[in-house]
Each structure stands twice: as C-alpha cells, then as structure tokens.
Tab-separated table of C-alpha atoms and ligand atoms in Angstrom:
chain	number	residue	atom	x	y	z
A	28	MET	CA	-0.193	0.031	-0.012
A	29	LEU	CA	0.949	3.629	-0.359
A	30	ILE	CA	0.843	5.999	2.434
A	31	ASP	CA	0.290	9.806	2.439
A	32	SER	CA	1.912	10.790	5.726
A	33	HIS	CA	0.853	14.596	5.499
A	34	CYS	CA	-1.934	15.926	3.910
A	35	HIS	CA	-4.481	18.969	4.531
A	36	ILE	CA	-7.591	17.704	3.092
A	37	ASN	CA	-9.042	19.789	6.014
A	38	SER	CA	-7.715	22.867	4.339
A	39	GLU	CA	-10.083	25.499	2.729
A	40	GLU	CA	-9.005	24.463	-0.721
A	41	LEU	CA	-9.654	20.793	-0.298
A	42	ARG	CA	-12.401	20.443	2.399
A	43	ALA	CA	-15.498	20.677	0.279
A	44	ASP	CA	-14.297	17.919	-2.091
A	45	SER	CA	-12.654	15.711	0.816
A	46	GLU	CA	-14.919	12.655	0.087
A	47	ALA	CA	-14.049	12.398	-3.568
A	48	ILE	CA	-10.430	13.195	-2.673
A	49	ILE	CA	-10.246	10.403	-0.350
A	50	ARG	CA	-11.978	8.020	-2.850
A	51	ARG	CA	-9.260	8.928	-5.690
A	52	ALA	CA	-6.546	8.249	-2.990
A	53	GLY	CA	-7.851	4.608	-2.683
A	54	GLU	CA	-8.008	4.178	-6.342
A	55	VAL	CA	-4.269	4.898	-6.789
A	56	GLY	CA	-3.459	2.333	-3.829
A	57	ILE	CA	-3.189	4.420	-0.802
A	58	GLY	CA	-3.793	2.317	2.266
A	59	LYS	CA	-3.489	4.902	4.757
A	60	MET	CA	-3.319	8.648	5.175
A	61	LEU	CA	-2.851	11.422	7.863
A	62	ILE	CA	-4.722	14.609	7.966
A	63	VAL	CA	-2.671	17.141	9.683
A	64	GLY	CA	-3.781	19.977	12.063
A	65	CYS	CA	-2.371	23.652	11.935
A	66	ASP	CA	-4.544	25.236	14.574
A	67	LEU	CA	-7.513	24.298	16.932
A	68	GLU	CA	-10.293	24.515	14.287
A	69	ASP	CA	-8.199	22.658	11.806
A	70	SER	CA	-7.358	19.977	14.093
A	71	ILE	CA	-11.006	19.373	15.079
A	72	GLU	CA	-11.797	19.052	11.411
A	73	ALA	CA	-8.953	16.718	10.723
A	74	VAL	CA	-10.416	14.470	13.547
A	75	GLU	CA	-13.971	14.943	12.021
A	76	ILE	CA	-12.887	13.776	8.611
A	77	ALA	CA	-10.899	10.999	10.048
A	78	HIS	CA	-14.112	9.745	11.588
A	79	THR	CA	-16.114	10.008	8.479
A	80	PRO	CA	-17.537	6.632	7.476
A	81	HIS	CA	-16.086	5.064	4.282
A	82	SER	CA	-18.042	5.635	1.126
A	83	SER	CA	-16.432	2.721	-0.702
A	84	PRO	CA	-14.587	-0.616	0.001
A	85	LEU	CA	-11.484	1.309	-1.669
A	86	THR	CA	-11.726	4.081	0.856
A	87	PRO	CA	-8.468	4.281	3.000
A	88	PRO	CA	-8.692	4.816	6.682
A	89	CYS	CA	-7.665	8.378	7.572
A	90	TYR	CA	-5.996	9.350	10.835
A	91	ALA	CA	-5.409	12.749	12.241
A	92	SER	CA	-2.702	14.862	13.987
A	93	ILE	CA	-3.396	17.734	16.233
A	94	GLY	CA	-1.225	20.938	16.515
A	95	VAL	CA	-0.536	24.667	16.224
A	96	HIS	CA	1.546	25.504	13.451
A	97	PRO	CA	4.092	28.191	14.017
A	98	HIS	CA	2.253	30.590	11.590
A	99	GLU	CA	-0.569	30.549	14.050
A	100	ALA	CA	1.238	30.485	17.349
A	101	LYS	CA	0.614	34.144	18.025
A	102	ARG	CA	-3.165	33.237	18.483
A	103	TYR	CA	-2.664	30.860	21.491
A	104	ALA	CA	-1.076	31.561	25.001
A	105	ASP	CA	-0.966	27.899	25.605
A	106	VAL	CA	-1.787	24.311	24.110
A	107	PRO	CA	-5.402	24.599	23.513
A	108	GLU	CA	-7.630	22.950	26.261
A	109	LYS	CA	-9.464	20.972	23.705
A	110	PHE	CA	-6.330	19.152	22.692
A	111	PHE	CA	-6.196	17.295	26.063
A	112	ASP	CA	-9.693	15.695	24.810
A	113	LEU	CA	-8.649	15.258	21.171
A	114	VAL	CA	-5.363	13.519	21.942
A	115	ASN	CA	-7.286	10.477	23.615
A	116	ASP	CA	-9.403	10.048	20.211
A	117	ASP	CA	-8.455	6.691	18.659
A	118	LYS	CA	-7.996	8.558	15.308
A	119	VAL	CA	-5.367	10.848	16.716
A	120	VAL	CA	-1.866	9.426	16.212
A	121	ALA	CA	0.458	12.404	16.407
A	122	VAL	CA	1.090	16.008	17.608
A	123	GLY	CA	1.726	18.453	14.758
A	124	GLU	CA	2.536	20.108	12.726
A	125	ILE	CA	4.482	22.201	15.112
A	126	GLY	CA	7.895	23.958	14.916
A	127	LEU	CA	9.359	27.160	13.827
A	128	ASP	CA	9.194	29.067	10.403
A	129	TYR	CA	11.555	31.937	10.004
A	130	HIS	CA	10.638	32.226	6.259
A	131	TYR	CA	7.450	33.748	6.679
A	132	ASP	CA	7.742	35.005	10.376
A	133	LEU	CA	4.036	35.154	10.770
A	134	SER	CA	4.295	34.721	14.582
A	135	PRO	CA	7.085	36.503	16.507
A	136	ARG	CA	10.133	34.119	16.877
A	137	ASP	CA	10.029	33.986	20.717
A	138	VAL	CA	6.073	33.138	20.431
A	139	GLN	CA	6.872	30.592	17.980
A	140	ALA	CA	9.524	28.897	20.273
A	141	ASP	CA	7.280	29.135	23.286
A	142	MET	CA	4.299	27.357	21.603
A	143	PHE	CA	6.818	24.775	20.107
A	144	GLU	CA	8.191	23.745	23.516
A	145	ARG	CA	4.846	23.606	25.164
A	146	GLN	CA	3.443	21.313	22.445
A	147	LEU	CA	6.732	19.263	22.707
A	148	ASP	CA	5.822	18.884	26.452
A	149	PHE	CA	2.338	17.966	25.711
A	150	ALA	CA	3.341	15.242	23.287
A	151	LYS	CA	5.775	13.845	25.805
A	152	ALA	CA	3.176	13.759	28.298
A	153	HIS	CA	0.690	11.898	26.101
A	154	ASP	CA	3.436	9.504	24.593
A	155	MET	CA	2.822	10.871	20.989
A	156	PRO	CA	4.950	11.072	18.091
A	157	VAL	CA	5.613	14.580	16.692
A	158	ILE	CA	5.507	16.041	13.269
A	159	LEU	CA	7.837	18.975	12.730
A	160	HIS	CA	7.661	21.970	10.443
A	161	ILE	CA	10.989	23.766	10.394
A	162	ARG	CA	11.636	26.309	7.824
A	163	GLU	CA	14.909	28.208	7.720
A	164	ALA	CA	15.074	27.816	11.359
A	165	MET	CA	17.172	24.566	11.819
A	166	SER	CA	19.766	25.856	14.164
A	167	ASP	CA	17.091	27.175	16.846
A	168	ALA	CA	15.037	24.185	16.369
A	169	MET	CA	17.785	21.629	16.953
A	170	LYS	CA	18.633	23.446	20.139
A	171	ILE	CA	15.027	23.151	21.328
A	172	LEU	CA	14.945	19.482	20.345
A	173	HIS	CA	17.865	18.557	22.315
A	174	ARG	CA	16.215	19.949	25.422
A	175	HIS	CA	13.145	17.518	24.870
A	176	GLU	CA	14.639	13.957	24.652
A	177	GLY	CA	12.823	10.933	24.312
A	178	LEU	CA	10.328	12.036	21.597
A	179	LYS	CA	9.711	10.222	18.356
A	180	LEU	CA	10.309	12.932	15.708
A	181	LEU	CA	9.447	13.166	12.087
A	182	PHE	CA	10.888	16.449	10.225
A	183	HIS	CA	8.141	16.920	7.569
A	184	CYS	CA	9.193	18.488	4.456
A	185	TYR	CA	12.744	17.991	5.529
A	186	ALA	CA	14.777	20.829	4.545
A	187	GLY	CA	17.909	20.809	6.749
A	188	GLY	CA	20.144	19.409	3.888
A	189	LEU	CA	23.253	17.244	4.426
A	190	GLU	CA	24.418	19.881	6.991
A	191	TYR	CA	21.831	18.950	9.497
A	192	LEU	CA	21.285	15.257	8.611
A	193	ASP	CA	23.675	13.406	10.921
A	194	GLU	CA	22.190	15.399	13.866
A	195	VAL	CA	18.577	14.726	13.015
A	196	LEU	CA	19.532	10.890	12.580
A	197	GLU	CA	21.369	11.011	16.146
A	198	LEU	CA	18.114	12.255	17.361
A	199	GLY	CA	16.361	9.316	15.937
A	200	GLY	CA	14.492	11.389	13.551
A	201	LEU	CA	12.539	10.325	10.384
A	202	CYS	CA	12.471	12.771	7.360
A	203	ALA	CA	9.362	13.062	5.010
A	204	PHE	CA	9.816	14.083	1.523
A	205	GLY	CA	7.115	15.111	-0.892
A	206	GLY	CA	6.570	16.900	-4.413
A	207	ALA	CA	9.809	18.922	-4.161
A	208	LEU	CA	11.712	15.504	-4.953
A	209	THR	CA	10.185	15.621	-8.436
A	210	TRP	CA	10.978	19.125	-9.427
A	211	LYS	CA	13.672	20.656	-11.503
A	212	GLY	CA	16.269	22.934	-10.222
A	213	LYS	CA	19.238	22.930	-7.887
A	214	ALA	CA	17.265	22.944	-4.460
A	215	SER	CA	15.583	19.706	-5.701
A	216	GLU	CA	18.918	18.289	-6.909
A	217	GLU	CA	20.145	18.795	-3.356
A	218	LEU	CA	17.028	17.426	-1.806
A	219	ARG	CA	17.343	14.150	-4.020
A	220	GLU	CA	20.947	13.847	-2.903
A	221	VAL	CA	19.818	13.996	0.856
A	222	PHE	CA	17.141	11.430	0.043
A	223	ARG	CA	19.600	8.946	-1.499
A	224	ARG	CA	21.922	9.156	1.516
A	225	ILE	CA	19.228	8.742	4.342
A	226	PRO	CA	19.021	5.346	5.694
A	227	ALA	CA	15.867	3.470	4.289
A	228	GLU	CA	14.250	3.043	7.801
A	229	ARG	CA	14.200	6.729	8.258
A	230	ILE	CA	12.075	7.785	5.298
A	231	LEU	CA	8.387	8.751	4.939
A	232	LEU	CA	6.806	10.278	1.856
A	233	GLU	CA	3.888	12.979	1.969
A	234	THR	CA	2.026	15.243	-0.411
A	235	ASP	CA	1.540	18.191	2.077
A	236	CYS	CA	-1.396	18.826	-0.164
A	237	PRO	CA	-2.905	21.272	-1.265
A	238	TYR	CA	0.672	22.478	-1.647
A	239	MET	CA	3.872	20.975	-2.954
A	240	THR	CA	2.332	19.638	-5.995
A	241	PRO	CA	4.599	17.068	-7.858
A	242	ALA	CA	5.626	17.336	-11.587
A	243	PRO	CA	4.032	17.377	-14.072
A	244	PHE	CA	1.032	18.920	-12.112
A	245	ARG	CA	3.188	21.836	-10.387
A	246	GLY	CA	0.997	24.900	-10.290
A	247	LYS	CA	-2.192	22.929	-9.809
A	248	LEU	CA	-3.775	22.034	-6.359
A	249	ASN	CA	-2.126	19.049	-5.001
A	250	GLU	CA	-4.133	15.880	-3.743
A	251	PRO	CA	-3.177	12.567	-1.929
A	252	SER	CA	-3.626	10.504	-5.047
A	253	TYR	CA	-0.513	12.545	-6.644
A	254	ILE	CA	1.498	10.703	-3.982
A	255	LYS	CA	1.929	8.003	-6.619
A	256	LEU	CA	4.231	10.428	-8.540
A	257	VAL	CA	6.389	10.939	-5.679
A	258	TYR	CA	6.687	7.346	-4.854
A	259	GLU	CA	7.786	6.642	-8.591
A	260	ARG	CA	10.477	9.312	-8.379
A	261	ALA	CA	11.680	8.224	-5.039
A	262	ALA	CA	11.938	4.638	-5.872
A	263	ALA	CA	13.988	5.560	-9.059
A	264	GLU	CA	16.344	7.600	-7.091
A	265	ARG	CA	17.030	4.753	-4.760
A	266	ASP	CA	17.183	1.944	-7.528
A	267	LEU	CA	14.119	0.291	-5.861
A	268	SER	CA	10.757	-0.788	-7.494
A	269	VAL	CA	7.829	1.027	-6.253
A	270	GLU	CA	6.480	-2.011	-4.475
A	271	GLU	CA	9.765	-2.421	-2.583
A	272	LEU	CA	9.871	1.329	-1.587
A	273	ALA	CA	6.002	1.009	-0.552
A	274	ASP	CA	6.830	-1.924	1.807
A	275	ILE	CA	9.725	-0.014	3.450
A	276	ILE	CA	7.413	3.216	3.921
A	277	GLU	CA	4.732	1.070	5.296
A	278	ARG	CA	6.784	-0.481	7.919
A	279	ASN	CA	8.222	2.917	8.936
A	280	ALA	CA	4.980	4.590	9.082
A	281	GLU	CA	3.476	1.748	11.192
A	282	LYS	CA	6.365	1.913	13.605
A	283	PHE	CA	6.272	5.731	13.841
A	284	PHE	CA	2.466	6.408	14.093
A	285	ASN	CA	1.520	3.048	15.654
A	286	TRP	CA	-1.727	3.240	13.750
A	287	ARG	CA	-4.180	0.381	13.164
B	315	ZN	ZN1	4.559	22.235	7.052
B	316	ZN	ZN1	1.534	20.526	6.204
C-alpha cells in the first residue's frame, strides 16, 4: 500500500471535496493517510474527517494529528484546552505540525519557540510522536529539540540538507519528502542527494497537499492521489521498485504512528 503521511484535506482549498479526494486516493493504492492540523479548528476538522464513514470499499482509513503551526502560534497563549480531549481520540496518532518558521515569520520568533516547547511537552506527556515543520530555522529548532529528549520525531518536508542530516539521525528522527523530490532545479537536486543518502528505515513520503504539487502537475492544487508520482520518483532515486519502496515506507509509518 501507498501512504500519504501528511495531507491537509481539511484545508479551505480541499475540504469541500474531501470525500471524492479520499476516494481517488484509494483508487491509486493509498492504504492509509494522515490529515494534519495547523490550529485548533483545523485539528478538530482533521479528526472529524478521519471519523467520516467509508463511502466505498476502496476508501483508505484516515488518521489525524493535532497541533498549532508556528504561523498560528501568536493566536494561543498555551496548548488549546480541547487538545487534551482530542489526544485521547483513537484516530489521533501524532502531535503536529509544530515547529519554527523563519521564512514567513507570521508569529514573532519568541512566541513560536514558546508554543513549540509547550507542544513538545504536551506530546511527551501523552506519549505521542511529533510532526515537525521547520523552515529556515534548523539551528534554533535543534537546540530546542535537544532539550526535549525521548520524543519520536518526524521532520516533515525535510529541508535541513546534508548539513543537519547526521544530527537529525542521531536524534532518531525520520524525514518526510514530497513533491519537491520531483521538481527541476538546484534545490531539488540537493534534496534528492539527501534522499539517496538517508537510511531506508528513516524515510516517509507525503504530499502536504494542497501545496507542494509534484511534477508534472506543479501549479495545480495537490491532492493525496498524486503521492504516486512521488513514490515513482523516490523509488527510481534509490534503485528500488515502487513495491519495494512502498513496503519500506509502510513499515516505517506503522512503527512511527503506531496506527491500526
Ligand atoms: Zn509544513
Ligand atoms: Zn503541512
């Protein structure tokens, strides 16, 4: 089975069409997918979609993660109270996406850091794996992560390059790769280099839809069914068949999310 370890079908762009999108995901062979939360409302919606009954036998099970994205950190003084209920929901398998984003700086950096640390403590207290969003902030993020040991970490949309890869692996982290693996250009060349070097047991694939659309659909809205294009390119980069890579990713995801 294929797995989309990070999608936003709860987003404004996709939510109205989520049922058809999930069905198309099943049609290309997706067996499990994770709907990621970015703020309180978005996390609630991720959980709701994950609980929506299947419309066809092909419909893959959906799971949810709950978190406050660094962009939204300024809206919260602490971990939202409601997260303490949601974290016990049987569809919730991770805390995220959380982290630091210095590219857009939509929340002040000290506010991002504070919310990030509070959510790391929350994840630790509830024994949940963590989905990290770190953009142009690896140095500060790694300092924070070293202060919060014992967490399972997934570096979503990994962008730390070879420079941070050893440190990420020493922390026990997994890295998720998406549409950027399929793009032209120097940044994607470098990303493919990282992808070829990382140990097989540390990789996951994701769409991050509606963003990060893989070639040849770049410029259109992304959706989970396009993960197939990411698997094809990723398998070719590592000289594996899609089936071999799919088995590896399925095992990695199972171990990380502990989903059933
Ligand atoms: Zn992200
Ligand atoms: Zn995301």
